[in-house]
Short mmCIF file of C-alpha atoms in Angstrom, two decimals:
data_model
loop_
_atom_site.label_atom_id
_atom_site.label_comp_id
_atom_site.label_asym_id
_atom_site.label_seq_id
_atom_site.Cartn_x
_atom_site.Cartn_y
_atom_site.Cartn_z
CA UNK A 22 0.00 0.00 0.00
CA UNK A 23 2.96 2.35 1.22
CA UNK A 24 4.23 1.88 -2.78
CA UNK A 25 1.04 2.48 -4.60
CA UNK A 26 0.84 5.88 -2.29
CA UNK A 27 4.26 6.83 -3.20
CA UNK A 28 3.90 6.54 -6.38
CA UNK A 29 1.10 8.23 -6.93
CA UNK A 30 2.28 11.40 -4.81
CA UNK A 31 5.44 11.31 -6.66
CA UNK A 32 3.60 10.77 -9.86
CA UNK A 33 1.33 14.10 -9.07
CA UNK A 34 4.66 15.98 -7.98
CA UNK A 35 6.86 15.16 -11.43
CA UNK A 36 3.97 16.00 -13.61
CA UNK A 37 3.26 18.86 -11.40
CA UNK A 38 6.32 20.56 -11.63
CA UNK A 39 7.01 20.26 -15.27
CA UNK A 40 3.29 20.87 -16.33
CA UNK A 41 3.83 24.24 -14.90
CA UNK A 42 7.22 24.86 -16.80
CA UNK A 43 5.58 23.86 -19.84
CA UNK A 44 2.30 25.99 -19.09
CA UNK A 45 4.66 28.76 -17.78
CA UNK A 46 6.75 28.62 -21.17
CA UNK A 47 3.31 29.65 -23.00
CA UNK A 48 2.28 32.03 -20.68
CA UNK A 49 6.04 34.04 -20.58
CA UNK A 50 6.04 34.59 -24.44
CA UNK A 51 2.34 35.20 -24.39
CA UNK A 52 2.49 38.07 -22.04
CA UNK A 53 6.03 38.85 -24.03
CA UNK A 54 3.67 39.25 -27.09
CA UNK A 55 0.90 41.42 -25.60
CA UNK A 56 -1.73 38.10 -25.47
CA UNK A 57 -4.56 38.65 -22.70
CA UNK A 58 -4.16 35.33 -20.78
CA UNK A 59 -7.37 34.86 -19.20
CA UNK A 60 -6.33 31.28 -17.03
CA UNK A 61 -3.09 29.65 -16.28
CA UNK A 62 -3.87 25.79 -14.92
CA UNK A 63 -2.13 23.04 -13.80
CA UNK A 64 -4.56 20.57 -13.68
CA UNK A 65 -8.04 19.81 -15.53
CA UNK A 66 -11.55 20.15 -14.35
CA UNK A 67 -12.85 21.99 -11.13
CA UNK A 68 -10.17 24.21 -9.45
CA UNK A 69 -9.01 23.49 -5.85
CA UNK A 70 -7.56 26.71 -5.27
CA UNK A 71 -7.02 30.05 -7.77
CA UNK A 72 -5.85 33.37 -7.28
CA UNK A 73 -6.37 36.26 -9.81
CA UNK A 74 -2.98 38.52 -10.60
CA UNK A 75 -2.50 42.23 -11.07
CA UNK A 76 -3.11 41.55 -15.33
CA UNK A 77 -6.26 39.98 -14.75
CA UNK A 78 -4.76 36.25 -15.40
CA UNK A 79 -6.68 33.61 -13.08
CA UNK A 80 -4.13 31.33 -11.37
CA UNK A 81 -5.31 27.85 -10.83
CA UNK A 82 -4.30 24.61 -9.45
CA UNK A 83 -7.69 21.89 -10.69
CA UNK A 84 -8.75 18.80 -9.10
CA UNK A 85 -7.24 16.30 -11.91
CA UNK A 86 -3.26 16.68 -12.11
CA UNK A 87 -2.57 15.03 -15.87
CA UNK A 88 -1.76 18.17 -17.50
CA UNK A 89 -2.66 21.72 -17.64
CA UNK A 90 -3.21 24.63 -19.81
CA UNK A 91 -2.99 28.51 -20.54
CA UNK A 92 -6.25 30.04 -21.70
CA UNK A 93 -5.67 32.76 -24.27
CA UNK A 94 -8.15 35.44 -25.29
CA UNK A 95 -8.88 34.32 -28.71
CA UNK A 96 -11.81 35.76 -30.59
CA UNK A 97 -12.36 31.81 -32.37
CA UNK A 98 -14.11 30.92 -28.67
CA UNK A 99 -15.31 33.58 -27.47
CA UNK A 100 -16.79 37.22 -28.34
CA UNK A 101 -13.94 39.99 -28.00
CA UNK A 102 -14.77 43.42 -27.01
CA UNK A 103 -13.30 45.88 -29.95
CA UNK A 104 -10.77 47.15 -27.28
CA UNK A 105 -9.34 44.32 -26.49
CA UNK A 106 -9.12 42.51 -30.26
CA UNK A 107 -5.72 43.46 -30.83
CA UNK A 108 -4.95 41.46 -27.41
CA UNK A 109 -6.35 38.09 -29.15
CA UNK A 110 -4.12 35.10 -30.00
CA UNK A 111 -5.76 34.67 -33.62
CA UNK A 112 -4.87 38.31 -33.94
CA UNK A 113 -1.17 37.91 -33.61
CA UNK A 114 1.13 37.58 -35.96
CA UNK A 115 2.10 34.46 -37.20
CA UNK A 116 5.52 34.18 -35.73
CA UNK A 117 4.39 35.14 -32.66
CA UNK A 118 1.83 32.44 -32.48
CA UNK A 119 4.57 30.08 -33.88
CA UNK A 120 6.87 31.61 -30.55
CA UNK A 121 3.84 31.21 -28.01
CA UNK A 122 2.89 27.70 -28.85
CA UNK A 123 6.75 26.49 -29.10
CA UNK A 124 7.52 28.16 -25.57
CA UNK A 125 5.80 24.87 -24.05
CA UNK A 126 8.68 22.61 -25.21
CA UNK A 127 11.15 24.59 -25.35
CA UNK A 128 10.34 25.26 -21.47
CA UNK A 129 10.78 21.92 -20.92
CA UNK A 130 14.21 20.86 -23.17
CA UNK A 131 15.68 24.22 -20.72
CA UNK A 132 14.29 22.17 -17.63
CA UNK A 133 15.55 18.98 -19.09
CA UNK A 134 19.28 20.87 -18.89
CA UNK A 135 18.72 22.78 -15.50
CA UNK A 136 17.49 19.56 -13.44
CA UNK A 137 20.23 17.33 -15.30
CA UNK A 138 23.01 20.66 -14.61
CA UNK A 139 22.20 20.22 -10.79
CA UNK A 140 22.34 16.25 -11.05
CA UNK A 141 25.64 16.37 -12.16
CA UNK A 142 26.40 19.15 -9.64
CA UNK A 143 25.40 17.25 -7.01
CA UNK A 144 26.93 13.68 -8.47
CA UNK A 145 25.03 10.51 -9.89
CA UNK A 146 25.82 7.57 -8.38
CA UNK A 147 25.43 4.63 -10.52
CA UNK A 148 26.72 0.67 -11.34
CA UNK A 149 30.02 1.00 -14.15
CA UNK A 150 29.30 -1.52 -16.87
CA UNK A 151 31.47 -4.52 -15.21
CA UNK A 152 30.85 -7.64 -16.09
CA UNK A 153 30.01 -10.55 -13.40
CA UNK A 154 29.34 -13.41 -15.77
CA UNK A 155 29.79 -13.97 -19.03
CA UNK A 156 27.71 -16.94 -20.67
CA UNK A 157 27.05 -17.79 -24.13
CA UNK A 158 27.33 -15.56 -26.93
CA UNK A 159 29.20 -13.48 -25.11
CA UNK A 160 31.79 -16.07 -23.54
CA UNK A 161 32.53 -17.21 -27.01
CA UNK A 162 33.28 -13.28 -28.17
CA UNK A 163 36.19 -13.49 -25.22
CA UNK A 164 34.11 -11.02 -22.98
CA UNK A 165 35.06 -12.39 -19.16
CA UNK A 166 34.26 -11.89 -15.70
CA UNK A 167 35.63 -8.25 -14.71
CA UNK A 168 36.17 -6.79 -17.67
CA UNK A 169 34.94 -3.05 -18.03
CA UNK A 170 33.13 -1.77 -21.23
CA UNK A 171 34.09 1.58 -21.74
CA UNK A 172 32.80 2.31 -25.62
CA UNK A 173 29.79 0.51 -27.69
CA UNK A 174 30.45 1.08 -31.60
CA UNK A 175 32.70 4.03 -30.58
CA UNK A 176 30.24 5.32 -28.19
CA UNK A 177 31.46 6.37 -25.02
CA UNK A 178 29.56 4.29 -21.88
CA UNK A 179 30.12 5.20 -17.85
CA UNK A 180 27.80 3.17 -16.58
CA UNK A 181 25.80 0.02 -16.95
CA UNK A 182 22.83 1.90 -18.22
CA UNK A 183 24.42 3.27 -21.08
CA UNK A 184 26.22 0.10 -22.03
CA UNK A 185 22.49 -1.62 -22.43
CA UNK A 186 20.72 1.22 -23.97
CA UNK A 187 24.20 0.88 -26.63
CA UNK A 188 23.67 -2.68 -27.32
CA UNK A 189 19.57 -2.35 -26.93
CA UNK A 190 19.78 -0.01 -30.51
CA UNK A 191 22.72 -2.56 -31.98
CA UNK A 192 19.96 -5.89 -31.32
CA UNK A 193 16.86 -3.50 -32.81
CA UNK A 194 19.28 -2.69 -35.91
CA UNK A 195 20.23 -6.08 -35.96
CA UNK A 196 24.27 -4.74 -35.86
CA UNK A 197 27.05 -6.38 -34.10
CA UNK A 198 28.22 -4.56 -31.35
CA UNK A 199 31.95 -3.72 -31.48
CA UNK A 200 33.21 -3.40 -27.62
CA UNK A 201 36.28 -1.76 -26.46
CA UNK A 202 36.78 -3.18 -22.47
CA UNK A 203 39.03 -2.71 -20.38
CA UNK A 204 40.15 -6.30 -18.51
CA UNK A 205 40.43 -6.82 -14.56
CA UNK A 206 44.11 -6.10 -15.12
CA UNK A 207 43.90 -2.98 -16.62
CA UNK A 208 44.84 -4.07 -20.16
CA UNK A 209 42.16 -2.84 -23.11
CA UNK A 210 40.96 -5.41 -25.76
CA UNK A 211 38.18 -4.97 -28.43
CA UNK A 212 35.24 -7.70 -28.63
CA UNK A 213 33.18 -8.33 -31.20
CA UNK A 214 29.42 -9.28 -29.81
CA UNK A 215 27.47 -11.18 -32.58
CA UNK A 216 24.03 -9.19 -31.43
CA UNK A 217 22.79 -9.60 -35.34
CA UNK A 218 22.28 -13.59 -34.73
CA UNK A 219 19.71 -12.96 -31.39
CA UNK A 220 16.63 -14.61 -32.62
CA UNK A 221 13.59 -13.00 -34.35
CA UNK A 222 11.44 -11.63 -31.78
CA UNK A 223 14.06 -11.50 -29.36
CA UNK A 224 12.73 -9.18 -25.92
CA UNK A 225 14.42 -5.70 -26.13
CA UNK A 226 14.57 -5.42 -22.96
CA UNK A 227 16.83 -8.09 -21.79
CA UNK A 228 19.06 -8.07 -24.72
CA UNK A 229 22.27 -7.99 -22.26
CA UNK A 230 21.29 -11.47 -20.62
CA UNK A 231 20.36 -13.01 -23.87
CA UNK A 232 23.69 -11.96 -25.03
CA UNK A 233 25.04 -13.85 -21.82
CA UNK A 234 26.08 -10.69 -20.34
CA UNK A 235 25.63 -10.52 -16.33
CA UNK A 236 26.57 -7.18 -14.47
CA UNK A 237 28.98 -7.51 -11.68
CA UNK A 238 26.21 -5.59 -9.48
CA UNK A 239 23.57 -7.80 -10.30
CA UNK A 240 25.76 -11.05 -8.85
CA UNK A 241 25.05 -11.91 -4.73
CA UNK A 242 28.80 -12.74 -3.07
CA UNK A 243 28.54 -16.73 -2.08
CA UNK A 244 28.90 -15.27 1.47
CA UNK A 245 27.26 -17.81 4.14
CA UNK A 246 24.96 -15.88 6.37
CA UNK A 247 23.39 -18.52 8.62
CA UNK A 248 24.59 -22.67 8.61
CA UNK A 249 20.88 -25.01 9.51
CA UNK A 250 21.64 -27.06 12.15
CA UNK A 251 22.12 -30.82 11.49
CA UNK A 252 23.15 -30.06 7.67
CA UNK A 253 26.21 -31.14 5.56
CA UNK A 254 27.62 -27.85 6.25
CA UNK A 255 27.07 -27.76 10.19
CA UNK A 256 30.38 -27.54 11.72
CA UNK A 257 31.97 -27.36 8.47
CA UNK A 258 30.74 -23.77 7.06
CA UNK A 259 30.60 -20.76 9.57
CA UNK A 260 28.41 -17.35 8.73
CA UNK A 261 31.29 -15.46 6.88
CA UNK A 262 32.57 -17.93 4.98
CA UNK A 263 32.81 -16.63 1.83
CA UNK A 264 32.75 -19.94 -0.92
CA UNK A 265 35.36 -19.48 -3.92
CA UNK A 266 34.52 -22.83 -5.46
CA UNK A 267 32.87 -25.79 -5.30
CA UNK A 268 34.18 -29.17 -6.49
CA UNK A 269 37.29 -27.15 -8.41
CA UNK A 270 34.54 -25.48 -9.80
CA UNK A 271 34.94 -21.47 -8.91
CA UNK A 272 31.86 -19.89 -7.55
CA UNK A 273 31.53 -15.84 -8.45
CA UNK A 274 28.02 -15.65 -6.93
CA UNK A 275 25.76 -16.72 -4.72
CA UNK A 276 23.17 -17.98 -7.62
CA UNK A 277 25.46 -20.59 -8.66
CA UNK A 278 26.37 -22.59 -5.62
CA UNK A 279 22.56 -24.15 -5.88
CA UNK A 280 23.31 -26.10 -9.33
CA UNK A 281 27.04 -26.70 -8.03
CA UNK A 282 25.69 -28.51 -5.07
CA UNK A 283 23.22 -30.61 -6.71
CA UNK A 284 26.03 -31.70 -9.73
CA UNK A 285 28.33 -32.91 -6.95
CA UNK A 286 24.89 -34.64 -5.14
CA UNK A 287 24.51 -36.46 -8.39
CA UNK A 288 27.52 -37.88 -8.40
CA UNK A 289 27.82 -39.01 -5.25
CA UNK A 290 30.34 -39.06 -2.72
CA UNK A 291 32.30 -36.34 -0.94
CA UNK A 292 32.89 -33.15 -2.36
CA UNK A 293 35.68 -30.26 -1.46
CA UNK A 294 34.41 -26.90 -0.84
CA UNK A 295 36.95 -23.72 -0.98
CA UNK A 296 35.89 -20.83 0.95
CA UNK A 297 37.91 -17.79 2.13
CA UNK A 298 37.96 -17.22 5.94
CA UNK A 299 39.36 -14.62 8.13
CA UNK A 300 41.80 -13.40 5.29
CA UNK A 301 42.55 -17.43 4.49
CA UNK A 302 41.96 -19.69 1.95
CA UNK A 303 40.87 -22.70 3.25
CA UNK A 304 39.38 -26.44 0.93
CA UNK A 305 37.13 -27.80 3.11
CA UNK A 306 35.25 -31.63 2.41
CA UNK A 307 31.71 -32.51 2.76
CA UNK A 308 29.07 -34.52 1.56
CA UNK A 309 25.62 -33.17 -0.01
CA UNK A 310 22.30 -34.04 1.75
CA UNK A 311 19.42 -35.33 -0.42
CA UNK A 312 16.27 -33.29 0.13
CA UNK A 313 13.60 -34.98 2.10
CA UNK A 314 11.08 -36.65 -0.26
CA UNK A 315 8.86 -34.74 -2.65
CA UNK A 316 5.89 -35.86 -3.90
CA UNK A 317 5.71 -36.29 -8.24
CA UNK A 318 8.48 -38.12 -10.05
CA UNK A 319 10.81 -34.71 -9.84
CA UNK A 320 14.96 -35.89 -9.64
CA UNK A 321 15.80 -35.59 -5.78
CA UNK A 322 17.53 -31.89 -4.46
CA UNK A 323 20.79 -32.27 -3.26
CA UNK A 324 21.60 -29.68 0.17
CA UNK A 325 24.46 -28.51 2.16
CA UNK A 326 22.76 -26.14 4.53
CA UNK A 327 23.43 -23.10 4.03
CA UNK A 328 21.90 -19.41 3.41
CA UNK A 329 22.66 -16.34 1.78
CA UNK A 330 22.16 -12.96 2.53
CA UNK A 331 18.82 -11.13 0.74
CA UNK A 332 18.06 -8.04 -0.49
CA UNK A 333 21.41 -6.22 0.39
CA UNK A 334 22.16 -3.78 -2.75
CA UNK A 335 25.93 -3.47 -3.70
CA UNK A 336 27.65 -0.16 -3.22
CA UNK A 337 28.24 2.00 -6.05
CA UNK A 338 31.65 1.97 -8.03
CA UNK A 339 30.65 4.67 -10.58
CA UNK A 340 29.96 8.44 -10.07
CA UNK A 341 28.82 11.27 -12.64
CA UNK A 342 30.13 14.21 -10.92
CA UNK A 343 31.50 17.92 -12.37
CA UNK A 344 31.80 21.79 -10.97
CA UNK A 345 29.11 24.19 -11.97
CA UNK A 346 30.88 25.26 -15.15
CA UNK A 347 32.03 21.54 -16.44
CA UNK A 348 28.48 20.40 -15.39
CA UNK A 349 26.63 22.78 -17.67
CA UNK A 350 28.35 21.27 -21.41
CA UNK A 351 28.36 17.90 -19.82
CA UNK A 352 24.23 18.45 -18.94
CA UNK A 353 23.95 19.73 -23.00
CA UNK A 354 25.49 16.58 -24.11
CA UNK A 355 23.39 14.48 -21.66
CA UNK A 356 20.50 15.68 -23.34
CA UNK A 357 21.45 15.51 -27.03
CA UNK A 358 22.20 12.13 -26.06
CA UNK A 359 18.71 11.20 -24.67
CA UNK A 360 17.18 12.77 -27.41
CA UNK A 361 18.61 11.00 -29.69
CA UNK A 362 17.75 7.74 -28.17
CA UNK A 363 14.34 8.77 -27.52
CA UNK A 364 13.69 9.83 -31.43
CA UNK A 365 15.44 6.52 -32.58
CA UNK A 366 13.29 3.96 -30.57
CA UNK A 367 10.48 6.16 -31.80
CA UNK A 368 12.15 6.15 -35.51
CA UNK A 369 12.64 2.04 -34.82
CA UNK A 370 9.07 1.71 -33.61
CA UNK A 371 7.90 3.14 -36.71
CA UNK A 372 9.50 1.23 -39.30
CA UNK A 373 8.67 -2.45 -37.14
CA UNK A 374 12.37 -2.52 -35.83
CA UNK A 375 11.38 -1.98 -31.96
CA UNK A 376 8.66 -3.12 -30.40
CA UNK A 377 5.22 -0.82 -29.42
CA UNK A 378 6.18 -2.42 -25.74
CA UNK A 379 8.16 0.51 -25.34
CA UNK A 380 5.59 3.01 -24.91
CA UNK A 381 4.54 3.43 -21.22
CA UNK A 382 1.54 4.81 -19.30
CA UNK A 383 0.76 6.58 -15.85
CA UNK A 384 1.29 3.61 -14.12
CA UNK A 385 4.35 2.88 -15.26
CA UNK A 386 5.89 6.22 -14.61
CA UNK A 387 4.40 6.39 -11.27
CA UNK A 388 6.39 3.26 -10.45
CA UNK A 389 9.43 4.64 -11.96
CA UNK A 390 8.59 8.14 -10.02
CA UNK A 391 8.56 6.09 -6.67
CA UNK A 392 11.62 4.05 -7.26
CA UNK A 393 13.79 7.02 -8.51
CA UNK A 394 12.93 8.90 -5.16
CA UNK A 395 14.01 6.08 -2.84
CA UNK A 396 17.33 6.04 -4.73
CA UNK A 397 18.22 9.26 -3.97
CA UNK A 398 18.21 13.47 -5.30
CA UNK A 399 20.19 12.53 -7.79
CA UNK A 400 18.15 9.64 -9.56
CA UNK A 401 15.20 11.89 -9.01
CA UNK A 402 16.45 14.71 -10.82
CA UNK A 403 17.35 12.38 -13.81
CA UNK A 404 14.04 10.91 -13.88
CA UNK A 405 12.57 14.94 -13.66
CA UNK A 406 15.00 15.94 -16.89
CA UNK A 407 14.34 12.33 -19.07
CA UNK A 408 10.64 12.89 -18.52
CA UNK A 409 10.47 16.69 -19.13
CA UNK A 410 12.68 15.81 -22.43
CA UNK A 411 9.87 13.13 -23.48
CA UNK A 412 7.20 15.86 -22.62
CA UNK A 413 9.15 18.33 -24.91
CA UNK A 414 9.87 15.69 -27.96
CA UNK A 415 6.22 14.46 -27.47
CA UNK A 416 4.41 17.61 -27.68
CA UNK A 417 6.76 18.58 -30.71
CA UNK A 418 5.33 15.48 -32.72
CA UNK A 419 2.65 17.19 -35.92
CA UNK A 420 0.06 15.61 -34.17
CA UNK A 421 -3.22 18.13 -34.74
CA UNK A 422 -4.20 18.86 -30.97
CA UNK A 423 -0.50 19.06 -29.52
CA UNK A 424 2.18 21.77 -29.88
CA UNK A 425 3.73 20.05 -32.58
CA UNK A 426 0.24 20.14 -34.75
CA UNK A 427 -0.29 23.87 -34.01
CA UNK A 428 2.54 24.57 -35.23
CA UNK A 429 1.92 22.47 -38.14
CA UNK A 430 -0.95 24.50 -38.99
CA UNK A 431 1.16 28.10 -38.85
CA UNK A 432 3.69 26.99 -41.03
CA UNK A 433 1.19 25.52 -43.71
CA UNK A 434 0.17 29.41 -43.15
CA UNK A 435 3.61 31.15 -43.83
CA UNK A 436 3.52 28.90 -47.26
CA UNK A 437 0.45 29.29 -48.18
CA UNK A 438 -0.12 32.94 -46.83
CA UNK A 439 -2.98 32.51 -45.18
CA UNK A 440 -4.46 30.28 -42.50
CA UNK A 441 -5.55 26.72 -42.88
CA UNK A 442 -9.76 26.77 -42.93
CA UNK A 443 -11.98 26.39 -39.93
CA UNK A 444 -13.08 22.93 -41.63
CA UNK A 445 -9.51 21.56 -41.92
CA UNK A 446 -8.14 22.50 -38.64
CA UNK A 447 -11.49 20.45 -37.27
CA UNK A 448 -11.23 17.92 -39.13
CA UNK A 449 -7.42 17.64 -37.70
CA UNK A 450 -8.14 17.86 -34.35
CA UNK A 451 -11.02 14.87 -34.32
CA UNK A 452 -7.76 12.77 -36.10
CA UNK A 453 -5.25 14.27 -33.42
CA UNK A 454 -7.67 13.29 -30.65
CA UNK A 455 -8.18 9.90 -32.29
CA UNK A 456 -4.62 9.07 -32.33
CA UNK A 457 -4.14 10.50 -29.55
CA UNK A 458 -6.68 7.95 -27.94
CA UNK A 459 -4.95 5.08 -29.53
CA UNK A 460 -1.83 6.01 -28.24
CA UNK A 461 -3.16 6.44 -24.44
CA UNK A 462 -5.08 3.00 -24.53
CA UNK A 463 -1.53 0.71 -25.83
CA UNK A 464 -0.13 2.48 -23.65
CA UNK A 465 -2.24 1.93 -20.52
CA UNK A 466 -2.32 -1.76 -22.64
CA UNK A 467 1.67 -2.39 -21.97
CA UNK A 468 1.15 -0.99 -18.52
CA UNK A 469 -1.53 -3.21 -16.97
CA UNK A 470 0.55 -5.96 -19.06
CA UNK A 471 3.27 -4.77 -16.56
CA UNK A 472 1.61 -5.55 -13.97
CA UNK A 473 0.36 -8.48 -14.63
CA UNK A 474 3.66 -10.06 -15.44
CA UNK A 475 5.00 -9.25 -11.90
#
């Protein structure tokens, strides 16, 4: 209950805050351009609270926080006394319509830079793009257990993140991915991952582990934390032990001493078990138990007796951090770099090379809202900027009821010299808002999907 209530406050405060740069990006260059705003909301439907400022502007916050909008005098909605005509939106200019309607993204790539400027200020902490385990396709490319990817195709990666968002777009454009790593001794090497032989349909988002790639942070330490009583391990294994190998098999996690254990069972007999203790490396021999019996004709569980710590999150070994000045380019190129990612999963989701999975709801930001705050300022801020970015780009798309379809319309006027009809622009919006419908329900589609799947 405590994370369906987080994420919805969370949910309400993100969309609050850049709702109101957006709105407050129309409402600057509309004043700017001597437009009569007659409402500034964040929110939709019945107002909550609203305040009325020295220009006559009513200043609202409304019951239902998905969005908001500035209300412009505009003689298309509503009779204009003559004095006040020249005050109108339809009565401006066309470049200064074109400025007042693209204030409202722009607002929001500026935020996108400010929130991601004070992220880096403050320093992201994050994974680095280590490698754990290395399995499969990616054992046979010579990619091993602590090597460090530091470029994807010749792009530069810092973290884990980056690293799977860089071989995410080399699986959708069914590319090999050429890796430059760095090895646990220091010594750089370049890799060839065969990504263009995943299978058709392959999920995008798990390319990494279907390319037998395992994060160092993702992998448990084999660390005993409690011995049961009356096991194989009981006065063998202490809590501490930390197990390097099992059977002259070496152990790098704590997900692979399960399989070890029952391969050594099935075969019967004693078994040595390495394990570093107090600073010492010590083989130590036992003997698997067998599980007691379990009903159906499943092959019998082989146990030593021993747990694992749960739930305990590694510390981080990577930080984004710069002064003011340094942070300001490095927050520029942070955004032209999730820009571009954003407009090529929507360019790869157009031609059929990424999935329509992609494209999230309210739910699923509200669960991304939640978990971002519990991880800190930092991750909170980058959540803020990557979502005001998507608000920008989104509302840019020449979609007939958004930004982007406005301003559609004024430069079909420019070229044509005069406005689009009354007709057309209707007939627009009913398509806008019918796309615009479609897009909400897949979305709210892949969300409850989400869900679900949990």
């Amino acid at each position: 209950m405590a994370d369906v209530l987080g994420s919805v406050w969370w949910m309400i405060v993100s969309l609050g805050v850049l709702v109101t740069f957006h709105e407050y990006g129309h409402y600057w260059v509309a004043r700017r351009c001597g437009v009569k705003v007659l409402r500034f909301s964040v929110g939709f439907g019945r107002p909550l609270w609203s305040r009325h400022g020295r220009n006559g502007t009513e200043f609202a916050i409304a019951a239902i926080p998905l969005g908001g909008y500035v209300k412009m005098l505009d003689e298309r909605e509503t009779e204009v006394p003559a004095g006040e005509r020249m005050a109108a939106f339809n009565n401006k200019r066309v470049g200064q319509r074109i400025a007042i309607v693209a204030a409202g993204p722009i607002a929001n790539l500026l935020l996108c830079i400010a929130l991601l400027w004070a992220m880096f200020v403050i320093g992201r902490q994050d994974y680095s793009a280590t490698l754990g385990r290395t399995t499969g396709m990616a054992a046979a490319a010579g990619l091993a257990s602590g090597d460090r990817i530091l470029d994807v195709d010749g792009r530069t990666v810092a973290t884990w993140g980056e690293a799977s968002m860089a071989l995410t777009t080399a699986a959708m454009d069914r590319q090999d991915a050429r890796l430059r790593v760095q090895d646990a001794l220091g010594n750089a090497r370049t890799r060839v991952l065969p990504l263009s032989s995943l299978p058709a349909g392959f999920d995008e988002r798990t390319v990494p582990v279907q390319a037998g790639l395992l994060w160092q942070f993702w992998l448990q330490p084999a660390q005993v934390d409690s011995v049961v009583e009356q096991s194989a391990a009981s006065g063998v294994l202490r809590p501490g032990d930390l197990i390097l190998a099992i059977d002259g098999q070496r152990v790098e996690s704590a997900d692979q001493v399960a399989p070890l254990v029952q391969q050594l069972g099935e075969r019967g007999g004693n078994g040595m078990i390495e394990v570093e203790r107090d600073g010492q490396r010590l083989a130590l021999e036992l003997r698997p138990h067998r599980a007691a019996a379990e009903a159906g004709p499943a092959a019998p569980r082989w146990l030593i007796g021993v747990g694992f710590a749960q739930g305990q999150a590694p510390a981080y070994d990577a930080r984004q951090q710069y002064g003011p000045l340094a942070a300001l380019p490095a927050a520029a190129r942070e955004t032209a770099r999730l820009a571009g990612d954003s407009l090529g999963m929507m360019r790869r989701m157009l031609t059929g090379h990424a999935s329509v999975k992609n494209i999230s709801g309210p739910i699923t930001i509200a669960r991304v809202a939640n978990a971002s705050a519990e991880r800190g300022l930092d991750w909170f801020l980058y959540f803020l900027a990557l979502l005001s970015l998507s608000l920008c780009i989104i509302n840019l798309l020449p979609i007939p009821i958004l930004d982007g379809g406005h301003l559609l319309y004024y430069l079909i006027e420019l070229v044509k010299g005069s406005p689009l009809s009354e007709r057309a622009m209707a007939t627009g919006q009913y398509l806008g808002l019918a796309l615009l419908a479609g897009l909400m329900g897949l979305a709210f589609y892949n969300d409850i999907l989400g869900l679900v799947a949990r």
